[in-house]
XYZ file of C-alpha atoms in Angstrom:
680
model
C -1.398 60.349 -59.594
C -3.590 62.824 -57.715
C -6.622 61.507 -59.616
C -5.845 57.924 -58.544
C -5.254 58.899 -54.916
C -8.517 60.855 -54.752
C -10.576 58.010 -56.251
C -8.764 55.364 -54.151
C -9.565 57.132 -50.879
C -13.242 57.321 -51.759
C -13.242 53.707 -52.967
C -11.726 52.390 -49.711
C -14.234 54.432 -47.734
C -17.032 52.992 -49.841
C -15.830 49.353 -49.472
C -15.600 49.769 -45.719
C -19.176 51.094 -45.675
C -20.459 48.083 -47.635
C -18.891 45.458 -45.400
C -19.976 47.255 -42.246
C -23.544 47.457 -43.570
C -26.210 45.670 -41.506
C -28.802 43.579 -43.282
C -31.909 45.606 -42.501
C -34.820 46.628 -44.643
C -34.863 49.976 -46.357
C -37.476 52.674 -46.009
C -36.938 53.927 -49.552
C -39.744 51.840 -50.983
C -40.047 54.054 -54.030
C -36.886 52.478 -55.439
C -37.727 48.862 -54.634
C -38.399 46.867 -57.793
C -40.682 44.597 -55.775
C -43.097 47.547 -55.545
C -43.277 48.110 -59.315
C -46.695 47.186 -60.707
C -46.914 46.151 -64.359
C -50.716 45.786 -64.543
C -52.407 48.529 -66.588
C -55.291 48.868 -64.107
C -52.916 50.298 -61.530
C -50.865 52.484 -63.843
C -51.764 56.133 -63.266
C -50.092 57.352 -66.438
C -50.503 54.593 -68.962
C -48.067 55.011 -71.846
C -45.094 56.273 -69.848
C -42.129 53.953 -69.402
C -41.626 52.471 -65.936
C -37.973 51.603 -66.451
C -37.220 55.263 -67.153
C -38.955 56.391 -63.971
C -37.009 53.806 -61.956
C -33.780 55.198 -63.367
C -34.827 58.695 -62.319
C -35.079 57.539 -58.695
C -31.731 55.758 -58.677
C -29.290 57.786 -60.706
C -27.426 60.848 -59.439
C -28.590 64.035 -61.162
C -25.965 66.756 -61.454
C -27.492 68.908 -64.176
C -30.863 69.419 -65.821
C -29.755 67.511 -68.903
C -28.884 64.485 -66.750
C -32.637 63.955 -66.520
C -32.716 63.352 -70.263
C -29.927 60.769 -69.970
C -32.260 58.550 -67.917
C -34.376 57.969 -71.039
C -33.186 54.613 -72.459
C -31.406 55.260 -75.740
C -31.217 59.057 -75.421
C -27.816 60.725 -75.852
C -26.900 64.395 -75.711
C -23.917 66.328 -77.060
C -22.686 69.831 -76.255
C -20.770 71.713 -78.934
C -20.769 75.371 -77.948
C -19.097 75.748 -74.582
C -21.902 74.736 -72.230
C -24.093 77.769 -72.763
C -26.154 76.496 -75.677
C -28.823 73.781 -75.754
C -27.483 70.266 -76.197
C -27.839 68.178 -79.339
C -30.302 65.301 -78.698
C -30.138 61.790 -80.197
C -32.964 59.266 -79.806
C -34.341 56.370 -81.864
C -32.005 57.065 -84.759
C -32.929 60.769 -84.869
C -30.382 63.514 -84.699
C -32.956 65.784 -83.118
C -30.576 68.739 -83.394
C -31.588 70.822 -80.366
C -35.130 69.460 -80.174
C -36.669 69.291 -83.656
C -38.229 65.859 -83.051
C -38.093 65.623 -79.251
C -40.565 67.609 -77.135
C -39.673 68.930 -73.671
C -42.123 70.359 -71.124
C -41.542 71.744 -67.625
C -44.677 72.227 -65.505
C -46.557 71.846 -68.821
C -44.703 74.836 -70.315
C -43.536 74.006 -73.838
C -39.756 74.457 -73.810
C -39.142 73.884 -77.545
C -38.934 77.173 -79.436
C -40.170 77.128 -83.024
C -38.346 79.158 -85.689
C -35.526 79.821 -83.251
C -32.443 81.734 -84.394
C -30.294 78.612 -84.107
C -32.602 75.720 -84.911
C -36.149 74.477 -85.174
C -37.619 73.318 -81.865
C -34.662 74.659 -79.851
C -35.011 73.205 -76.324
C -32.601 74.693 -73.792
C -32.923 73.103 -70.325
C -30.121 75.049 -68.653
C -32.689 77.203 -66.856
C -33.968 74.171 -64.921
C -32.529 73.734 -61.410
C -32.273 69.934 -60.929
C -33.067 70.025 -57.224
C -36.468 71.625 -57.897
C -37.734 68.666 -59.962
C -40.233 66.372 -58.254
C -41.142 63.994 -61.066
C -40.602 63.209 -64.736
C -42.498 61.277 -67.382
C -40.892 60.021 -70.571
C -42.508 58.962 -73.831
C -41.136 57.110 -76.857
C -42.544 57.751 -80.319
C -45.491 60.009 -81.311
C -48.110 58.113 -79.281
C -49.152 60.554 -76.523
C -52.289 62.480 -77.554
C -51.688 65.463 -75.269
C -48.336 66.143 -76.966
C -48.312 67.926 -80.315
C -45.487 69.749 -82.069
C -41.991 68.145 -81.994
C -43.071 64.947 -80.155
C -41.946 62.483 -82.849
C -39.027 60.436 -81.523
C -40.224 61.043 -77.980
C -40.857 63.560 -75.231
C -40.025 64.403 -71.614
C -42.292 66.142 -69.073
C -40.850 67.503 -65.811
C -42.865 68.619 -62.772
C -41.443 70.881 -60.073
C -41.853 70.392 -56.341
C -44.732 72.138 -54.593
C -42.789 72.599 -51.362
C -39.347 72.301 -49.812
C -39.303 69.910 -46.869
C -35.770 70.869 -45.813
C -33.987 74.141 -46.453
C -30.456 73.668 -47.701
C -27.374 75.303 -49.138
C -25.193 73.369 -51.586
C -21.662 74.199 -52.704
C -19.749 72.420 -55.487
C -16.196 72.823 -56.702
C -14.323 70.917 -59.368
C -11.411 70.855 -61.728
C -10.985 73.612 -64.319
C -12.424 76.168 -61.883
C -15.913 74.735 -61.833
C -17.993 76.262 -59.033
C -21.693 76.026 -58.260
C -23.748 77.382 -55.381
C -27.396 76.646 -54.701
C -29.832 77.683 -51.991
C -33.401 76.385 -51.633
C -35.403 78.004 -48.870
C -39.021 77.599 -47.847
C -40.851 80.930 -47.618
C -44.217 79.588 -46.483
C -44.708 76.137 -44.996
C -47.868 76.434 -42.931
C -51.495 77.467 -43.184
C -53.072 80.822 -42.383
C -50.396 83.049 -43.884
C -52.319 84.496 -46.805
C -55.370 82.242 -46.575
C -56.937 79.788 -44.158
C -56.091 76.897 -46.457
C -52.964 74.858 -47.062
C -50.238 76.863 -48.786
C -46.533 76.717 -49.440
C -43.871 78.758 -51.178
C -40.136 78.475 -51.751
C -37.304 80.047 -53.690
C -34.283 78.434 -55.325
C -31.238 80.420 -56.462
C -28.401 78.797 -58.390
C -25.136 80.294 -59.632
C -22.519 78.520 -61.764
C -19.058 79.436 -63.008
C -16.917 77.211 -65.244
C -13.677 77.801 -67.157
C -13.889 74.226 -68.527
C -11.078 72.130 -69.995
C -10.504 74.028 -73.246
C -7.235 75.920 -73.773
C -9.272 79.083 -74.186
C -11.158 79.646 -70.939
C -14.888 79.197 -71.297
C -15.793 81.600 -68.470
C -19.355 80.350 -68.312
C -21.479 82.374 -65.906
C -25.026 81.248 -65.215
C -27.618 82.510 -62.739
C -30.969 80.739 -62.277
C -33.850 81.504 -59.954
C -37.118 79.681 -59.377
C -39.964 80.739 -57.096
C -43.169 78.765 -56.608
C -46.312 79.447 -54.570
C -49.005 76.803 -54.083
C -52.327 77.364 -52.323
C -55.526 75.395 -51.878
C -58.141 78.024 -52.698
C -60.835 75.635 -51.477
C -61.487 71.932 -51.141
C -61.916 71.867 -54.919
C -59.383 74.293 -56.376
C -55.574 74.303 -56.050
C -53.541 77.154 -57.546
C -49.864 76.915 -58.494
C -47.892 79.961 -59.619
C -44.194 80.153 -60.452
C -41.557 82.484 -61.853
C -38.335 81.224 -63.412
C -35.423 83.382 -64.558
C -32.246 82.363 -66.356
C -29.222 84.269 -67.603
C -25.916 82.967 -68.915
C -22.940 84.153 -70.924
C -19.935 82.179 -72.095
C -17.022 81.799 -74.483
C -16.598 78.782 -76.744
C -13.903 77.085 -78.789
C -16.399 75.684 -81.276
C -15.948 72.695 -83.520
C -12.358 72.061 -84.597
C -11.313 70.430 -87.904
C -9.638 67.041 -87.556
C -6.865 67.975 -89.997
C -5.805 70.885 -87.766
C -5.406 68.546 -84.786
C -3.577 65.830 -86.767
C -1.141 68.363 -88.250
C -0.317 69.763 -84.820
C -1.696 73.206 -85.658
C -3.881 73.055 -82.529
C -4.427 70.681 -79.633
C -7.720 68.754 -79.508
C -8.798 71.207 -76.779
C -7.646 74.182 -78.813
C -9.535 76.480 -81.174
C -9.285 77.993 -84.621
C -11.492 80.886 -83.504
C -11.804 81.298 -79.738
C -14.070 84.345 -80.020
C -17.180 82.164 -80.227
C -19.772 82.188 -77.442
C -22.834 84.161 -76.521
C -25.406 85.080 -73.928
C -29.017 84.177 -73.325
C -31.852 85.229 -71.021
C -35.095 83.363 -70.403
C -38.069 84.151 -68.147
C -41.158 82.027 -67.387
C -44.384 83.131 -65.686
C -46.752 80.257 -65.009
C -50.239 79.952 -63.467
C -51.975 76.572 -63.118
C -55.381 75.948 -61.599
C -56.384 72.354 -60.864
C -60.008 71.738 -59.968
C -61.405 68.472 -58.620
C -65.006 69.203 -59.540
C -66.140 65.784 -58.366
C -64.728 62.319 -57.741
C -65.050 61.653 -61.455
C -64.248 65.039 -62.995
C -60.991 67.000 -62.995
C -60.407 70.330 -64.746
C -57.051 71.984 -65.435
C -56.418 75.497 -66.730
C -53.048 77.072 -67.369
C -51.663 80.402 -68.538
C -47.967 80.950 -69.165
C -45.609 83.511 -70.648
C -42.079 82.986 -71.953
C -39.514 85.626 -72.829
C -36.305 84.585 -74.589
C -33.358 86.784 -75.588
C -30.530 85.041 -77.389
C -27.166 86.011 -78.901
C -24.744 83.471 -80.363
C -21.408 83.996 -82.124
C -20.243 81.024 -84.217
C -17.630 80.295 -86.855
C -18.236 77.018 -88.674
C -16.143 77.593 -91.806
C -13.268 79.743 -90.381
C -11.846 81.602 -93.452
C -13.850 80.053 -96.273
C -16.020 83.099 -97.017
C -13.826 85.887 -95.661
C -10.101 85.012 -95.967
C -9.036 88.166 -94.097
C -11.409 88.675 -91.149
C -12.853 85.179 -90.836
C -16.408 83.820 -91.092
C -17.802 84.686 -87.658
C -21.584 85.051 -87.651
C -23.981 86.379 -85.043
C -27.448 84.906 -84.512
C -29.958 86.750 -82.374
C -33.554 86.501 -81.322
C -35.991 88.368 -79.103
C -39.101 86.294 -78.419
C -42.349 86.696 -76.506
C -44.589 83.633 -76.201
C -48.099 83.555 -74.734
C -50.069 80.366 -74.143
C -53.309 79.094 -72.656
C -54.019 75.393 -72.298
C -56.334 73.142 -70.371
C -58.118 69.839 -70.221
C -61.033 68.153 -68.533
C -61.000 64.464 -67.564
C -64.151 62.522 -66.735
C -64.152 58.944 -65.471
C -66.659 56.358 -66.677
C -68.526 58.804 -68.909
C -69.268 55.882 -71.229
C -70.438 53.752 -68.280
C -67.464 51.447 -68.839
C -65.373 50.469 -65.769
C -61.890 52.006 -65.566
C -62.551 54.338 -68.510
C -61.436 57.955 -68.665
C -62.312 60.576 -71.263
C -60.001 63.587 -71.607
C -60.721 66.625 -73.750
C -57.939 69.190 -74.098
C -57.243 72.501 -75.790
C -54.306 74.815 -76.367
C -53.623 78.212 -77.917
C -50.077 79.511 -78.304
C -48.724 82.696 -79.844
C -45.064 83.327 -80.699
C -43.870 86.851 -81.523
C -40.247 86.579 -82.510
C -37.578 88.759 -84.076
C -34.601 86.802 -85.423
C -31.542 87.960 -87.285
C -28.238 86.866 -88.778
C -25.190 89.143 -89.042
C -21.596 88.910 -90.138
C -19.104 89.734 -87.408
C -15.418 90.297 -86.798
C -14.742 88.755 -83.445
C -17.662 89.927 -81.287
C -18.135 93.123 -83.331
C -21.023 93.115 -85.824
C -20.021 94.100 -89.360
C -23.052 93.866 -91.649
C -26.529 92.309 -91.451
C -27.369 89.267 -93.584
C -31.057 88.953 -92.788
C -33.694 89.855 -90.227
C -37.269 88.622 -89.788
C -40.289 89.335 -87.639
C -42.170 86.076 -87.169
C -45.664 85.698 -85.763
C -46.718 82.087 -85.326
C -50.023 80.898 -83.870
C -50.854 77.318 -82.904
C -54.370 76.272 -81.841
C -54.977 72.641 -80.903
C -57.761 70.368 -79.677
C -57.473 66.750 -78.622
C -59.695 63.948 -77.405
C -58.253 60.976 -75.525
C -60.163 57.910 -74.389
C -58.955 55.196 -72.057
C -61.192 52.118 -72.161
C -60.886 48.777 -70.457
C -62.056 46.677 -73.387
C -61.843 43.410 -71.431
C -60.580 42.414 -67.972
C -57.046 42.109 -69.329
C -57.196 44.488 -72.296
C -56.926 48.283 -72.068
C -57.047 50.668 -75.019
C -55.874 54.259 -75.380
C -57.419 55.970 -78.383
C -57.047 59.614 -79.267
C -57.175 62.193 -81.999
C -55.482 65.568 -82.116
C -56.036 68.523 -84.453
C -53.425 71.290 -84.769
C -53.851 74.512 -86.722
C -50.832 76.714 -87.481
C -50.744 80.208 -88.897
C -47.371 81.593 -90.034
C -46.749 85.291 -90.726
C -43.241 86.343 -91.716
C -42.083 89.907 -92.320
C -38.660 90.099 -93.932
C -36.837 93.265 -92.895
C -33.375 92.538 -94.353
C -32.286 92.178 -97.116
C -35.570 92.673 -99.063
C -38.541 94.083 -97.125
C -41.499 91.811 -97.885
C -44.259 89.835 -96.211
C -45.524 86.292 -96.527
C -47.950 84.018 -94.759
C -49.413 80.545 -94.853
C -51.382 78.182 -92.658
C -51.879 74.472 -92.273
C -53.840 71.842 -90.340
C -52.549 68.497 -89.116
C -54.847 65.725 -87.830
C -53.010 63.148 -85.708
C -54.777 59.914 -84.704
C -53.302 57.812 -81.872
C -54.042 54.259 -80.765
C -52.447 51.933 -78.205
C -53.394 48.534 -76.783
C -52.150 47.099 -73.476
C -52.756 43.432 -72.704
C -52.093 42.184 -69.181
C -51.237 38.561 -69.921
C -50.434 38.014 -66.233
C -50.014 40.319 -63.264
C -46.319 40.597 -64.180
C -46.461 40.553 -67.983
C -47.887 43.283 -70.181
C -47.874 43.285 -73.983
C -48.497 46.468 -75.950
C -48.932 47.658 -79.506
C -49.075 51.286 -80.651
C -49.815 53.055 -83.925
C -49.861 56.845 -84.078
C -49.274 59.903 -86.184
C -47.363 62.993 -85.104
C -45.476 65.930 -86.625
C -42.951 68.682 -86.206
C -43.589 72.110 -87.673
C -41.139 73.494 -90.200
C -39.341 76.797 -89.885
C -41.778 79.624 -90.592
C -39.376 81.054 -93.190
C -39.260 77.786 -95.131
C -43.011 77.262 -94.848
C -43.806 80.720 -96.240
C -41.173 80.854 -98.992
C -41.734 77.370 -100.411
C -45.436 76.652 -100.852
C -44.655 73.122 -102.030
C -43.325 72.249 -98.567
C -45.901 71.072 -96.046
C -45.452 73.320 -92.987
C -46.449 70.368 -90.777
C -44.791 67.223 -92.195
C -46.364 64.047 -90.860
C -44.564 61.296 -88.981
C -46.062 57.837 -88.429
C -44.849 55.510 -85.700
C -45.500 51.906 -84.688
C -44.374 50.126 -81.501
C -44.715 46.512 -80.421
C -43.304 45.517 -77.071
C -43.601 44.077 -73.615
C -42.954 45.152 -70.044
C -42.536 42.366 -67.520
C -41.222 41.229 -64.144
C -39.410 38.022 -63.270
C -39.722 37.299 -59.583
C -39.828 40.364 -57.370
C -36.606 42.063 -58.362
C -36.255 42.020 -62.152
C -38.110 44.489 -64.419
C -37.651 44.745 -68.180
C -38.962 46.374 -71.325
C -38.385 45.018 -74.851
C -39.747 46.763 -77.943
C -39.401 47.126 -81.679
C -40.392 50.298 -83.505
C -40.870 51.814 -86.948
C -40.890 55.557 -87.623
C -41.461 57.226 -90.987
C -41.201 60.968 -91.529
C -42.480 62.902 -94.544
C -39.639 65.429 -94.451
C -36.033 65.139 -93.274
C -34.975 68.780 -93.024
C -31.419 69.866 -92.301
C -31.054 73.406 -90.933
C -28.005 75.366 -92.128
C -27.485 77.772 -89.243
C -24.887 79.871 -91.051
C -27.429 81.180 -93.553
C -30.921 80.199 -92.433
C -30.973 77.686 -95.265
C -33.061 74.528 -95.273
C -32.224 71.350 -97.129
C -35.062 68.836 -97.407
C -33.572 65.374 -97.726
C -37.035 63.922 -98.350
C -38.868 61.125 -96.635
C -37.087 58.916 -94.136
C -37.702 55.782 -92.108
C -36.145 54.254 -89.013
C -36.483 50.658 -87.850
C -35.125 49.624 -84.506
C -35.373 47.679 -81.290
C -34.845 48.479 -77.629
C -34.279 46.464 -74.467
C -34.093 47.794 -70.912
C -33.372 45.695 -67.829
C -33.446 46.566 -64.112
C -32.288 44.006 -61.519
C -32.124 44.351 -57.734
C -30.201 41.391 -56.234
C -30.032 43.070 -52.799
C -32.307 45.663 -51.258
C -29.492 48.248 -51.464
C -28.001 47.217 -54.837
C -29.372 47.754 -58.369
C -28.023 46.825 -61.803
C -29.378 48.198 -65.081
C -28.615 48.246 -68.768
C -30.269 49.659 -71.881
C -29.567 48.356 -75.401
C -30.825 50.295 -78.408
C -30.486 49.766 -82.149
C -31.859 51.846 -85.007
C -31.196 51.858 -88.737
C -32.337 54.883 -90.700
C -32.562 55.459 -94.438
C -33.693 58.224 -96.793
C -36.572 56.882 -98.873
C -36.163 59.253 -101.828
C -32.410 58.760 -102.313
C -30.481 56.055 -104.238
C -29.610 52.981 -102.177
C -25.898 53.772 -102.154
C -26.584 57.325 -100.901
C -29.539 56.891 -98.578
C -28.004 56.835 -95.081
C -29.147 59.505 -92.633
C -26.166 61.635 -91.527
C -25.453 61.637 -87.767
C -28.217 59.096 -87.089
C -27.109 56.867 -84.168
C -27.303 53.111 -84.700
C -26.259 51.076 -81.676
C -26.182 52.687 -78.240
C -26.062 51.347 -74.714
C -26.122 52.776 -71.202
C -26.096 51.124 -67.820
C -24.467 50.787 -64.453
C -24.623 49.794 -60.816
C -26.149 51.709 -57.912
C -25.733 51.271 -54.147
C -27.966 53.006 -51.577
C -26.989 52.025 -48.044
C -28.729 52.694 -44.728
C -25.665 54.377 -43.250
C -25.975 57.239 -45.773
C -23.611 56.008 -48.497
C -25.075 56.288 -52.009
C -22.945 55.563 -55.030
C -23.351 54.939 -58.728
C -21.045 53.729 -61.491
C -22.459 54.497 -64.947
C -21.366 53.801 -68.523
C -22.556 54.994 -71.910
C -21.597 53.703 -75.349
C -22.398 55.366 -78.644
C -21.545 53.283 -81.692
C -20.268 54.384 -85.066
C -22.667 56.439 -87.166
C -22.540 57.792 -90.726
C -21.709 61.438 -91.277
C -22.642 61.499 -94.986
C -25.222 59.672 -97.066
C -22.928 57.128 -98.745
C -21.617 55.848 -95.383
C -18.015 56.526 -96.448
C -17.312 58.892 -93.541
C -18.242 57.801 -90.044
C -18.108 59.205 -86.543
C -16.103 56.989 -84.210
C -17.730 55.183 -81.318
C -16.957 56.011 -77.703
C -17.285 54.373 -74.281
C -17.400 56.613 -71.193
C -17.754 55.745 -67.508
C -18.753 58.096 -64.668
C -18.703 57.625 -60.900
C -20.652 59.341 -58.115
C -20.564 58.785 -54.355
C -22.455 60.683 -51.650
C -22.528 60.405 -47.865
C -25.738 61.777 -46.358
C -26.561 62.550 -42.738
C -29.550 64.453 -41.299
C -27.686 67.761 -41.243
C -25.309 67.501 -44.191
C -24.218 65.658 -47.320
C -20.787 65.388 -48.904
C -20.157 63.927 -52.318
C -17.736 63.306 -55.139
C -18.543 62.957 -58.833
C -16.036 61.911 -61.483
C -16.825 62.155 -65.176
C -14.835 59.995 -67.623
C -12.993 58.042 -64.929
C -10.704 56.376 -67.503
C -9.766 59.751 -69.066
C -10.857 58.555 -72.508
C -10.163 60.865 -75.463
C -13.536 61.038 -77.203
C -15.500 63.274 -79.554
C -18.807 64.523 -78.188
C -20.291 66.293 -81.223
C -19.134 65.343 -84.729
C -19.978 66.839 -88.136
C -18.661 66.517 -91.688
C -18.547 69.885 -93.455
C -16.289 72.084 -95.522
C -14.040 74.735 -94.039
C -10.926 76.676 -94.938
C -7.976 77.500 -92.701
C -5.569 80.377 -93.170
C -2.975 79.304 -95.706
C -5.286 76.845 -97.464
C -6.048 77.732 -101.079
C -9.544 76.242 -101.150
C -12.191 74.751 -98.856
C -11.638 71.233 -97.527
C -14.299 68.694 -96.583
C -13.357 67.401 -93.160
C -14.599 66.011 -89.858
C -15.255 68.787 -87.356
C -15.719 67.883 -83.706
C -16.030 69.123 -80.168
C -13.846 67.135 -77.740
C -15.624 65.321 -74.931
C -15.007 65.918 -71.245
C -11.684 64.509 -69.948
C -11.298 63.177 -66.392
C -13.252 65.696 -64.313
C -13.716 65.464 -60.535
C -16.127 67.606 -58.505
C -16.692 67.784 -54.753
C -19.952 68.958 -53.205
C -21.184 69.809 -49.733
C -24.814 70.347 -48.713
C -25.993 71.740 -45.375
C -29.623 71.155 -44.352
C -31.408 73.492 -41.952
């Protein structure tokens, strides 16, 4: 009843605001679909998806991973208490925590290769949403500047250079959720350290959450971000930033379906509530952008990443140790150093609207990872430990050419060299190494049939690197398995207020690896392919009202398996997201969103499936010059749904042998949060 009263009050307030709204034009032209230009000549970043960027402007962003949800067809799932990176689904890929989806923040590669818990591990919890200025999204392996992990797609986030208004934000919600954020400008004028334009700010965010599980999650997270920007001269602009992140939490893990059905535990209960962990991450970043001339731009970047990670998990309960349980501890201590840059020159080939970009990158990972048995949170005996040194050197050449007045081409080629050195410390001290080169050609065509209709075709090659351990131990495995992708589609406008994207795609991967985190084992399921189609629509019937929907279908198969056992486990098939957004002149902004994830196979013969779910969320904010108040409600219909689902064997106390069963993490129930922001 309290939930209904709370939502009803806000709904009546919202309805009153709509009918009292005057019909005046809006100043927020960045969200007006009439301003969207389809023509390739005017597109600054050809190859990114406009419909995704529109969604970024319109949707409420409550967490860093909400940015990823604005990518049409992308779904995420949390299955370790909110402190671990989310599972990512896109284009029929279960990307695990980032194996085939690349993430960059201020051009820092977030994916961590040969991570203690998964290949390409991409944890975005360090990112403070309010610091993000812009985002670019890519589908498929078509962007030349992106290398490792950019197979199903990629996301690039850029932080703000300055804070225009200082503010303090407080949030409180059900299940003892609390968040506090302060963003304060430190320098906002010239002549502080130099005579040129400069700015600096700091953002500090703290979060606490017990969550809805019977065993309190007790998530504690502290993030800081500091950025200094200065124009060294009329040519050079320097950006430096420091980001820190620390979190610790408890988790209830994945629960077996049979335990819930039998009444042994509630769906929000746990077989082993001692799971959880802690993680620390630090970024140092220096970027120098140089406008050498009107035609030539040069970028240089140095960055450093430190990552410390501890995770306690129990996937099989009492299958291996009937007395003390099967708790394991995964740990890593990583130092990553990188230098990257590029130079872009316009019209070097004396062709109008052409741009030539040459880029380079060198990255070094020094990483110690280990796996231990544990009793509760107490380590018992080590299983393995490795020192991994991985070096990646890359060069790429990208050419944008206007072939004809209506035809634009993007052609590129990328070369990546990897060197893997693995020192096994436990159980058998030994060393191994290998190296590999991957050449990735890229080609895209954009045809502007009219000023509001663009057709495109893309054909490209990409890759994701394999775990260093697997690459060194098994010489028959290519350390850099190739993926080939093709896209055919169109982006168009109808009238001034309707924008759409329709595409079909084909993706084939040379290696479908499954990472067994409980033993650092790797199962290669062989080659795979995915065929699918996507449709995204954005409609603005009134200047303050937007409607959108995304429809995505993908069918994936294993090419080296028999036809009756060739389905890709956990690969999404049909998904859809969408909603309605109001942004009124009197300060009322509100959004009603839905997401639907259809049934998907959990094993190769399609005999066990994960159930579909439909979830709706609601957000409303009231903004004035000095303050903002807001309410967000997740799962407004209080649907009982399963967020992460797996099919594995496990053994409970009292069972005589392991049982193959569905294991799942329950999705968020009805969850309301209030927030208040004060600007100064």
